[in-house]
């Protein structure tokens, strides 16, 4: 590559600006503008790509709506009721609170669609519960909370899958379905690790919840438990599109919190809307910058060049997927997941399509890789978040998260080599891909 070419200078500018602290979305916009200037192309293309990309893609609306639903869920005491429900059923075993941590991740996965939201909300609460009275080492509780947060964006709904659908034109509904079995498989692997640790380390046994209290606890948690049913039922019954279902999820979370639980004031609601707006704006800027930079990548024929290069390597579909796994695991350590989905993955999709790899299967493999990158040392974002929340040394957190990481990588290998684990549910509901 010629380092003096407009594209090379554009990439260098993006890297330098990001290194200096400019948000990556802004850096991509600036780098793209520099490319258009040096290449002598119409500068108005930036505005054109932004407008066409942001306003012509109805699917993007699902992102802020899922973010708002997660915020409303966190302020509405839905979290506490669901944790009490999980504790009633799995807390009675040795290492019970650790099992509760995994169980809540499965349930909350059907609500927020964001690993960061799950770590900052339920994960933070589980951290406090597990370390109370010295029951569990803080570093172990933080590591488990980071590992369980990974499940959230794999089991539907999933913001990363929405973004993948944006760049691949794959069906969101079938992508959501494809993530169910891999997410449960990862949770099962985590439970096996916890069971082993509970026996070896002598984790405490929680007092069992009396059977007479189970109906009351279940009844109190039932409105919260119904949220995934409402969300996914609307999508797969055909009553709503995924974007409309995201709006329904937000409305349902508000209704449950205000009318049934009566735990949200107007001030709480206002703050949650502000937080959601800020989060959505940052995601929107990232998507906007990536859309413009993707135009630059397309003009330079980068996807076709990469596809041609990979074809000279004569990779089989399995070999290509192994290469993608290694690449995305490494990139996930140093790049934000949405950036990978919007910049790196579109370059890989033409090759995946040419090799006959199902795009739903490919999308789930991609998302799982990116989520594992969040807990992969040395730069996993969830590790830094939980290290700050739990106030534990980073090295202790890494040491405790490694067994869970290896178990989840084992799950990734299974879904890579056995596409049926991903495509079973979609095909059950009519997927023909």
Tab-separated table of C-alpha atoms in Angstrom:
chain	number	residue	atom	x	y	z
A	1	UNK	CA	0.000	0.000	0.000
A	2	UNK	CA	1.276	3.442	-0.966
A	3	UNK	CA	1.586	5.437	2.273
A	4	UNK	CA	1.117	8.674	0.338
A	5	UNK	CA	-2.185	7.595	-1.217
A	6	UNK	CA	-5.396	9.347	-0.090
A	7	UNK	CA	-6.708	6.153	1.510
A	8	UNK	CA	-3.507	5.505	3.467
A	9	UNK	CA	-3.406	9.096	4.702
A	10	UNK	CA	-7.069	8.792	5.669
A	11	UNK	CA	-6.419	5.663	7.753
A	12	UNK	CA	-3.360	7.294	9.354
A	13	UNK	CA	-5.467	10.359	10.237
A	14	UNK	CA	-8.207	8.223	11.808
A	15	UNK	CA	-5.673	6.269	13.863
A	16	UNK	CA	-3.854	9.410	15.013
A	17	UNK	CA	-7.035	11.248	15.974
A	18	UNK	CA	-8.388	8.244	17.878
A	19	UNK	CA	-5.028	7.892	19.661
A	20	UNK	CA	-5.220	11.569	20.663
A	21	UNK	CA	-8.580	10.954	22.311
A	22	UNK	CA	-11.109	11.989	19.659
A	23	UNK	CA	-14.168	9.680	19.650
A	24	UNK	CA	-13.784	7.061	16.936
A	25	UNK	CA	-16.964	8.207	15.146
A	26	UNK	CA	-15.631	11.748	14.829
A	27	UNK	CA	-12.214	10.413	13.807
A	28	UNK	CA	-13.755	8.370	10.984
A	29	UNK	CA	-15.694	11.406	9.774
A	30	UNK	CA	-12.551	13.550	9.769
A	31	UNK	CA	-10.511	10.860	8.017
A	32	UNK	CA	-13.217	10.380	5.392
A	33	UNK	CA	-13.390	14.126	4.719
A	34	UNK	CA	-9.607	14.152	4.304
A	35	UNK	CA	-9.861	11.310	1.776
A	36	UNK	CA	-12.519	13.098	-0.287
A	37	UNK	CA	-10.426	16.278	-0.249
A	38	UNK	CA	-7.221	14.527	-1.372
A	39	UNK	CA	-9.012	12.388	-3.952
A	40	UNK	CA	-10.751	15.422	-5.474
A	41	UNK	CA	-14.221	14.023	-4.838
A	42	UNK	CA	-17.381	15.951	-3.943
A	43	UNK	CA	-17.217	16.976	-0.260
A	44	UNK	CA	-21.007	16.946	-0.116
A	45	UNK	CA	-20.796	13.149	-0.255
A	46	UNK	CA	-20.271	13.149	3.525
A	47	UNK	CA	-23.674	14.719	4.156
A	48	UNK	CA	-25.272	12.534	1.486
A	49	UNK	CA	-23.952	9.309	3.034
A	50	UNK	CA	-24.956	10.419	6.524
A	51	UNK	CA	-28.494	11.310	5.484
A	52	UNK	CA	-29.024	8.248	3.307
A	53	UNK	CA	-27.468	5.891	5.827
A	54	UNK	CA	-29.093	7.219	9.000
A	55	UNK	CA	-32.558	8.070	7.696
A	56	UNK	CA	-33.053	5.337	5.123
A	57	UNK	CA	-32.295	2.524	7.583
A	58	UNK	CA	-35.397	2.020	9.686
A	59	UNK	CA	-33.588	-0.714	11.579
A	60	UNK	CA	-31.272	1.794	13.323
A	61	UNK	CA	-34.225	3.034	15.380
A	62	UNK	CA	-34.125	-0.236	17.325
A	63	UNK	CA	-30.828	0.759	18.967
A	64	UNK	CA	-31.991	3.828	20.984
A	65	UNK	CA	-35.252	2.053	21.816
A	66	UNK	CA	-33.447	-0.959	23.285
A	67	UNK	CA	-31.147	1.408	25.204
A	68	UNK	CA	-34.171	3.217	26.660
A	69	UNK	CA	-35.853	-0.083	27.585
A	70	UNK	CA	-32.713	-1.133	29.492
A	71	UNK	CA	-32.585	2.165	31.387
A	72	UNK	CA	-36.264	1.963	32.350
A	73	UNK	CA	-35.736	-1.592	33.536
A	74	UNK	CA	-32.820	-0.546	35.758
A	75	UNK	CA	-34.695	2.301	37.486
A	76	UNK	CA	-37.953	0.395	37.951
A	77	UNK	CA	-36.881	-2.186	40.580
A	78	UNK	CA	-37.382	-4.909	37.983
A	79	UNK	CA	-33.786	-5.949	38.661
A	80	UNK	CA	-34.308	-6.671	42.356
A	81	UNK	CA	-37.453	-8.725	41.786
A	82	UNK	CA	-35.801	-10.812	39.096
A	83	UNK	CA	-32.748	-11.459	41.269
A	84	UNK	CA	-34.997	-12.560	44.110
A	85	UNK	CA	-36.728	-14.937	41.692
A	86	UNK	CA	-33.410	-16.388	40.501
A	87	UNK	CA	-32.174	-16.796	44.070
A	88	UNK	CA	-35.330	-18.677	45.062
A	89	UNK	CA	-34.688	-21.382	42.467
A	90	UNK	CA	-30.904	-21.758	42.154
A	91	UNK	CA	-29.564	-20.038	45.262
A	92	UNK	CA	-30.013	-23.152	47.402
A	93	UNK	CA	-27.053	-24.991	45.806
A	94	UNK	CA	-23.423	-24.706	46.913
A	95	UNK	CA	-22.129	-21.529	45.314
A	96	UNK	CA	-25.753	-20.451	44.976
A	97	UNK	CA	-25.156	-16.736	44.429
A	98	UNK	CA	-22.714	-17.550	41.627
A	99	UNK	CA	-25.447	-19.616	39.946
A	100	UNK	CA	-27.860	-16.722	40.512
A	101	UNK	CA	-25.411	-14.447	38.692
A	102	UNK	CA	-25.549	-16.696	35.626
A	103	UNK	CA	-29.321	-17.193	35.824
A	104	UNK	CA	-29.978	-13.450	35.979
A	105	UNK	CA	-27.755	-12.958	32.921
A	106	UNK	CA	-29.968	-15.341	30.935
A	107	UNK	CA	-33.125	-13.508	32.017
A	108	UNK	CA	-31.763	-9.990	31.576
A	109	UNK	CA	-30.409	-10.974	28.165
A	110	UNK	CA	-34.006	-10.843	26.973
A	111	UNK	CA	-34.303	-7.200	27.957
A	112	UNK	CA	-31.302	-4.934	27.443
A	113	UNK	CA	-29.294	-6.320	24.515
A	114	UNK	CA	-26.128	-4.619	25.792
A	115	UNK	CA	-23.224	-6.222	27.670
A	116	UNK	CA	-22.175	-2.849	29.119
A	117	UNK	CA	-25.709	-2.215	30.431
A	118	UNK	CA	-25.828	-5.681	32.004
A	119	UNK	CA	-22.448	-5.190	33.708
A	120	UNK	CA	-23.287	-1.706	34.988
A	121	UNK	CA	-26.779	-2.681	36.205
A	122	UNK	CA	-27.436	-6.286	37.291
A	123	UNK	CA	-23.702	-7.093	37.274
A	124	UNK	CA	-22.944	-4.314	39.747
A	125	UNK	CA	-25.779	-5.446	42.021
A	126	UNK	CA	-24.613	-9.086	41.891
A	127	UNK	CA	-21.101	-7.939	42.769
A	128	UNK	CA	-22.419	-6.375	45.982
A	129	UNK	CA	-24.573	-9.395	46.829
A	130	UNK	CA	-21.758	-11.915	46.314
A	131	UNK	CA	-19.144	-10.002	48.335
A	132	UNK	CA	-21.443	-9.111	51.237
A	133	UNK	CA	-20.106	-10.573	54.517
A	134	UNK	CA	-17.086	-11.934	52.634
A	135	UNK	CA	-18.966	-14.812	50.993
A	136	UNK	CA	-16.996	-14.631	47.732
A	137	UNK	CA	-13.641	-13.029	46.872
A	138	UNK	CA	-14.305	-9.643	45.212
A	139	UNK	CA	-12.110	-10.493	42.227
A	140	UNK	CA	-13.991	-13.752	41.620
A	141	UNK	CA	-17.382	-12.025	41.833
A	142	UNK	CA	-16.212	-9.304	39.451
A	143	UNK	CA	-14.810	-11.862	36.985
A	144	UNK	CA	-18.052	-13.847	36.989
A	145	UNK	CA	-20.142	-10.691	36.522
A	146	UNK	CA	-17.993	-9.710	33.541
A	147	UNK	CA	-18.297	-13.198	32.031
A	148	UNK	CA	-22.065	-13.388	32.490
A	149	UNK	CA	-22.561	-9.925	30.950
A	150	UNK	CA	-21.230	-11.381	27.685
A	151	UNK	CA	-24.369	-13.537	27.426
A	152	UNK	CA	-26.658	-10.486	27.172
A	153	UNK	CA	-26.023	-9.473	23.539
A	154	UNK	CA	-26.034	-13.114	22.331
A	155	UNK	CA	-29.459	-14.159	23.597
A	156	UNK	CA	-32.101	-11.881	21.976
A	157	UNK	CA	-32.629	-8.989	21.803
A	158	UNK	CA	-29.145	-7.913	20.783
A	159	UNK	CA	-27.916	-4.489	19.751
A	160	UNK	CA	-24.786	-5.941	18.038
A	161	UNK	CA	-27.031	-8.225	15.973
A	162	UNK	CA	-29.122	-5.228	14.944
A	163	UNK	CA	-25.942	-3.514	13.748
A	164	UNK	CA	-24.807	-6.677	11.937
A	165	UNK	CA	-28.180	-6.879	10.197
A	166	UNK	CA	-27.643	-3.272	9.074
A	167	UNK	CA	-24.406	-4.128	7.241
A	168	UNK	CA	-25.318	-7.605	5.988
A	169	UNK	CA	-29.057	-7.406	5.169
A	170	UNK	CA	-29.568	-10.607	7.182
A	171	UNK	CA	-32.924	-11.051	8.936
A	172	UNK	CA	-32.917	-9.621	12.479
A	173	UNK	CA	-35.590	-12.060	13.586
A	174	UNK	CA	-33.597	-15.110	12.490
A	175	UNK	CA	-30.385	-13.635	13.893
A	176	UNK	CA	-32.114	-13.260	17.255
A	177	UNK	CA	-33.264	-16.876	17.102
A	178	UNK	CA	-29.793	-18.016	16.094
A	179	UNK	CA	-28.316	-16.565	19.274
A	180	UNK	CA	-30.528	-18.508	21.695
A	181	UNK	CA	-28.731	-21.872	21.681
A	182	UNK	CA	-25.176	-20.390	21.687
A	183	UNK	CA	-26.121	-18.102	24.584
A	184	UNK	CA	-27.567	-20.969	26.619
A	185	UNK	CA	-24.553	-23.119	25.739
A	186	UNK	CA	-22.203	-20.444	27.097
A	187	UNK	CA	-24.302	-20.128	30.257
A	188	UNK	CA	-24.161	-23.903	30.711
A	189	UNK	CA	-20.364	-23.867	30.393
A	190	UNK	CA	-20.175	-21.106	32.993
A	191	UNK	CA	-22.356	-23.142	35.381
A	192	UNK	CA	-20.024	-26.130	35.032
A	193	UNK	CA	-17.042	-23.925	35.941
A	194	UNK	CA	-18.946	-22.478	38.934
A	195	UNK	CA	-19.957	-25.958	40.154
A	196	UNK	CA	-16.312	-27.029	40.051
A	197	UNK	CA	-15.110	-23.886	41.834
A	198	UNK	CA	-17.856	-24.184	44.453
A	199	UNK	CA	-16.692	-27.681	45.373
A	200	UNK	CA	-12.942	-26.932	45.261
A	201	UNK	CA	-13.070	-23.533	46.975
A	202	UNK	CA	-15.848	-24.384	49.413
A	203	UNK	CA	-18.237	-21.601	48.419
A	204	UNK	CA	-21.135	-21.118	50.863
A	205	UNK	CA	-24.607	-22.609	50.590
A	206	UNK	CA	-27.353	-19.991	50.767
A	207	UNK	CA	-30.374	-20.581	53.031
A	208	UNK	CA	-33.048	-22.221	50.854
A	209	UNK	CA	-36.176	-20.225	50.118
A	210	UNK	CA	-39.197	-21.923	51.724
A	211	UNK	CA	-41.463	-23.544	49.153
A	212	UNK	CA	-44.462	-21.622	50.474
A	213	UNK	CA	-42.798	-18.356	49.384
A	214	UNK	CA	-42.075	-19.441	45.816
A	215	UNK	CA	-45.538	-18.600	44.411
A	216	UNK	CA	-45.409	-15.080	45.874
A	217	UNK	CA	-41.865	-14.417	44.636
A	218	UNK	CA	-42.777	-15.737	41.186
A	219	UNK	CA	-45.936	-13.633	41.073
A	220	UNK	CA	-43.988	-10.473	41.974
A	221	UNK	CA	-41.417	-11.181	39.253
A	222	UNK	CA	-43.933	-12.321	36.630
A	223	UNK	CA	-44.459	-8.901	34.957
A	224	UNK	CA	-40.689	-8.584	34.533
A	225	UNK	CA	-40.388	-12.176	33.316
A	226	UNK	CA	-43.032	-11.486	30.672
A	227	UNK	CA	-40.973	-8.754	29.001
A	228	UNK	CA	-38.949	-11.145	26.784
A	229	UNK	CA	-42.180	-12.964	25.941
A	230	UNK	CA	-43.828	-9.720	24.848
A	231	UNK	CA	-40.755	-8.639	22.904
A	232	UNK	CA	-39.979	-11.882	21.085
A	233	UNK	CA	-43.615	-12.918	20.763
A	234	UNK	CA	-44.346	-9.728	18.839
A	235	UNK	CA	-41.439	-10.341	16.471
A	236	UNK	CA	-42.013	-14.012	15.707
A	237	UNK	CA	-45.793	-13.796	15.543
A	238	UNK	CA	-45.447	-11.144	12.855
A	239	UNK	CA	-47.340	-8.568	14.912
A	240	UNK	CA	-44.344	-6.221	15.068
A	241	UNK	CA	-41.086	-5.632	13.276
A	242	UNK	CA	-37.939	-5.831	15.459
A	243	UNK	CA	-37.832	-2.024	15.568
A	244	UNK	CA	-41.476	-1.805	16.628
A	245	UNK	CA	-40.824	-4.542	19.186
A	246	UNK	CA	-38.039	-2.407	20.676
A	247	UNK	CA	-40.558	0.419	21.125
A	248	UNK	CA	-43.015	-2.015	22.707
A	249	UNK	CA	-40.257	-3.206	25.069
A	250	UNK	CA	-39.606	0.361	26.224
A	251	UNK	CA	-43.312	1.053	26.703
A	252	UNK	CA	-43.782	-2.221	28.578
A	253	UNK	CA	-40.831	-1.511	30.906
A	254	UNK	CA	-42.283	1.936	31.657
A	255	UNK	CA	-45.772	0.526	32.231
A	256	UNK	CA	-44.548	-2.179	34.622
A	257	UNK	CA	-42.291	0.212	36.544
A	258	UNK	CA	-44.851	3.029	36.879
A	259	UNK	CA	-48.221	1.273	37.105
A	260	UNK	CA	-47.482	-2.138	38.644
A	261	UNK	CA	-44.345	-1.558	40.723
A	262	UNK	CA	-44.946	2.182	41.297
A	263	UNK	CA	-41.222	2.717	41.654
A	264	UNK	CA	-40.455	5.407	39.053
A	265	UNK	CA	-40.918	9.126	39.602
A	266	UNK	CA	-41.002	11.715	36.840
A	267	UNK	CA	-37.458	12.769	37.814
A	268	UNK	CA	-36.266	9.159	37.460
A	269	UNK	CA	-37.928	8.879	34.069
A	270	UNK	CA	-36.408	12.172	32.914
A	271	UNK	CA	-32.913	11.071	33.972
A	272	UNK	CA	-33.301	7.719	32.204
A	273	UNK	CA	-34.355	9.488	28.997
A	274	UNK	CA	-31.308	11.782	29.229
A	275	UNK	CA	-28.929	8.854	29.800
A	276	UNK	CA	-30.507	6.940	26.916
A	277	UNK	CA	-30.260	9.988	24.641
A	278	UNK	CA	-26.559	10.460	25.419
A	279	UNK	CA	-25.816	6.776	24.864
A	280	UNK	CA	-27.837	6.697	21.641
A	281	UNK	CA	-26.150	9.874	20.381
A	282	UNK	CA	-22.690	8.368	20.902
A	283	UNK	CA	-23.740	5.178	19.108
A	284	UNK	CA	-25.337	7.266	16.353
A	285	UNK	CA	-22.147	9.253	15.790
A	286	UNK	CA	-20.193	6.020	15.589
A	287	UNK	CA	-22.638	4.568	13.051
A	288	UNK	CA	-22.612	7.817	11.054
A	289	UNK	CA	-18.822	7.953	10.940
A	290	UNK	CA	-18.655	4.293	9.934
A	291	UNK	CA	-21.213	4.780	7.143
A	292	UNK	CA	-19.146	7.573	5.598
A	293	UNK	CA	-15.883	5.646	5.998
A	294	UNK	CA	-17.517	2.555	4.489
A	295	UNK	CA	-18.229	4.677	1.413
A	296	UNK	CA	-14.495	5.413	1.242
A	297	UNK	CA	-13.738	1.703	1.625
A	298	UNK	CA	-16.199	0.911	-1.177
A	299	UNK	CA	-14.694	3.537	-3.504
A	300	UNK	CA	-11.282	1.972	-2.925
A	301	UNK	CA	-12.695	-1.529	-3.676
A	302	UNK	CA	-11.280	-2.817	-0.398
A	303	UNK	CA	-13.914	-5.597	0.082
A	304	UNK	CA	-13.271	-6.930	-3.425
A	305	UNK	CA	-9.504	-6.749	-2.900
A	306	UNK	CA	-9.708	-8.624	0.404
A	307	UNK	CA	-12.040	-11.196	-1.152
A	308	UNK	CA	-9.639	-11.714	-4.052
A	309	UNK	CA	-6.699	-12.072	-1.661
A	310	UNK	CA	-8.507	-14.661	0.436
A	311	UNK	CA	-9.487	-16.568	-2.689
A	312	UNK	CA	-5.807	-16.884	-3.623
A	313	UNK	CA	-5.301	-18.585	-0.253
A	314	UNK	CA	-7.937	-21.148	-1.319
A	315	UNK	CA	-9.528	-21.256	2.112
A	316	UNK	CA	-12.359	-23.662	2.791
A	317	UNK	CA	-15.450	-22.281	4.585
A	318	UNK	CA	-14.172	-23.811	7.832
A	319	UNK	CA	-10.699	-22.364	7.320
A	320	UNK	CA	-12.177	-18.939	6.649
A	321	UNK	CA	-14.273	-19.101	9.825
A	322	UNK	CA	-11.212	-20.081	11.866
A	323	UNK	CA	-9.323	-17.107	10.410
A	324	UNK	CA	-12.269	-14.801	11.210
A	325	UNK	CA	-12.429	-16.130	14.784
A	326	UNK	CA	-8.755	-15.399	15.391
A	327	UNK	CA	-8.955	-11.958	13.752
A	328	UNK	CA	-12.070	-10.830	15.625
A	329	UNK	CA	-10.896	-12.165	18.992
A	330	UNK	CA	-7.716	-10.119	18.619
A	331	UNK	CA	-9.536	-7.011	17.373
A	332	UNK	CA	-12.129	-7.338	20.134
A	333	UNK	CA	-9.364	-6.812	22.678
A	334	UNK	CA	-8.518	-3.357	21.364
A	335	UNK	CA	-11.567	-2.068	19.450
A	336	UNK	CA	-15.148	-1.306	20.441
A	337	UNK	CA	-17.605	-3.925	19.135
A	338	UNK	CA	-19.723	-1.555	17.051
A	339	UNK	CA	-16.603	-0.303	15.282
A	340	UNK	CA	-15.669	-3.858	14.320
A	341	UNK	CA	-19.183	-4.559	13.068
A	342	UNK	CA	-19.366	-1.399	10.991
A	343	UNK	CA	-15.830	-1.252	9.598
A	344	UNK	CA	-14.234	-4.718	9.630
A	345	UNK	CA	-17.172	-7.096	9.145
A	346	UNK	CA	-18.487	-5.522	5.884
A	347	UNK	CA	-15.091	-6.317	4.340
A	348	UNK	CA	-15.470	-9.996	5.313
A	349	UNK	CA	-19.089	-10.510	4.268
A	350	UNK	CA	-18.469	-10.790	0.472
A	351	UNK	CA	-15.990	-13.611	1.067
A	352	UNK	CA	-18.346	-15.375	3.466
A	353	UNK	CA	-21.130	-15.123	0.889
A	354	UNK	CA	-18.848	-16.369	-1.907
A	355	UNK	CA	-17.854	-19.401	0.189
A	356	UNK	CA	-21.510	-20.264	0.777
A	357	UNK	CA	-21.433	-19.526	4.511
A	358	UNK	CA	-24.893	-18.818	5.869
A	359	UNK	CA	-25.045	-15.135	6.884
A	360	UNK	CA	-27.135	-15.848	9.983
A	361	UNK	CA	-24.578	-18.406	11.165
A	362	UNK	CA	-21.755	-16.022	10.263
A	363	UNK	CA	-23.453	-13.163	12.120
A	364	UNK	CA	-23.836	-15.149	15.341
A	365	UNK	CA	-20.189	-16.294	15.147
A	366	UNK	CA	-19.112	-12.672	14.616
A	367	UNK	CA	-21.161	-11.347	17.548
A	368	UNK	CA	-19.943	-14.095	19.900
A	369	UNK	CA	-16.343	-13.280	18.949
A	370	UNK	CA	-16.838	-9.586	19.594
A	371	UNK	CA	-18.487	-10.258	22.956
A	372	UNK	CA	-15.632	-12.540	24.015
A	373	UNK	CA	-13.253	-9.723	23.102
A	374	UNK	CA	-14.868	-7.695	25.903
A	375	UNK	CA	-13.433	-10.115	28.493
A	376	UNK	CA	-10.189	-11.025	26.715
A	377	UNK	CA	-7.014	-9.642	28.317
A	378	UNK	CA	-5.241	-7.307	28.128
A	379	UNK	CA	-7.752	-4.730	26.870
A	380	UNK	CA	-11.187	-6.264	27.395
A	381	UNK	CA	-13.579	-3.378	28.089
A	382	UNK	CA	-15.756	-5.318	30.552
A	383	UNK	CA	-12.668	-6.195	32.573
A	384	UNK	CA	-11.854	-2.510	33.044
A	385	UNK	CA	-15.482	-1.701	33.918
A	386	UNK	CA	-15.771	-4.459	36.537
A	387	UNK	CA	-12.319	-3.626	37.903
A	388	UNK	CA	-13.541	-0.093	38.596
A	389	UNK	CA	-16.917	-1.214	39.959
A	390	UNK	CA	-15.426	-3.839	42.278
A	391	UNK	CA	-12.242	-1.871	43.063
A	392	UNK	CA	-10.078	-4.957	42.612
A	393	UNK	CA	-6.609	-5.250	41.017
A	394	UNK	CA	-6.830	-5.862	37.297
A	395	UNK	CA	-4.408	-8.818	37.425
A	396	UNK	CA	-6.579	-10.612	40.024
A	397	UNK	CA	-9.639	-10.062	37.861
A	398	UNK	CA	-7.867	-11.468	34.792
A	399	UNK	CA	-6.689	-14.555	36.698
A	400	UNK	CA	-10.242	-15.337	37.810
A	401	UNK	CA	-11.881	-14.688	34.435
A	402	UNK	CA	-9.581	-17.005	32.446
A	403	UNK	CA	-11.413	-20.287	33.259
A	404	UNK	CA	-14.715	-18.734	32.130
A	405	UNK	CA	-13.071	-17.311	29.017
A	406	UNK	CA	-11.636	-20.686	27.978
A	407	UNK	CA	-15.025	-22.332	28.535
A	408	UNK	CA	-16.736	-19.711	26.365
A	409	UNK	CA	-14.111	-20.085	23.654
A	410	UNK	CA	-14.965	-23.791	23.691
A	411	UNK	CA	-18.605	-22.829	23.040
A	412	UNK	CA	-17.453	-20.599	20.170
A	413	UNK	CA	-15.564	-23.520	18.608
A	414	UNK	CA	-18.698	-25.673	18.797
A	415	UNK	CA	-20.959	-23.152	17.082
A	416	UNK	CA	-18.281	-22.498	14.458
A	417	UNK	CA	-17.917	-26.157	13.445
A	418	UNK	CA	-21.563	-27.118	14.011
A	419	UNK	CA	-23.778	-24.496	12.310
A	420	UNK	CA	-26.859	-26.504	13.260
A	421	UNK	CA	-26.489	-25.237	16.829
A	422	UNK	CA	-27.110	-21.736	15.476
A	423	UNK	CA	-29.590	-22.535	12.698
A	424	UNK	CA	-31.768	-25.095	14.479
A	425	UNK	CA	-34.287	-22.616	15.905
A	426	UNK	CA	-34.404	-20.377	12.797
A	427	UNK	CA	-35.096	-23.403	10.592
A	428	UNK	CA	-37.744	-24.585	13.024
A	429	UNK	CA	-39.588	-21.323	12.365
A	430	UNK	CA	-39.210	-21.419	8.599
A	431	UNK	CA	-35.729	-20.085	7.828
A	432	UNK	CA	-34.649	-21.272	4.371
A	433	UNK	CA	-31.108	-19.874	4.254
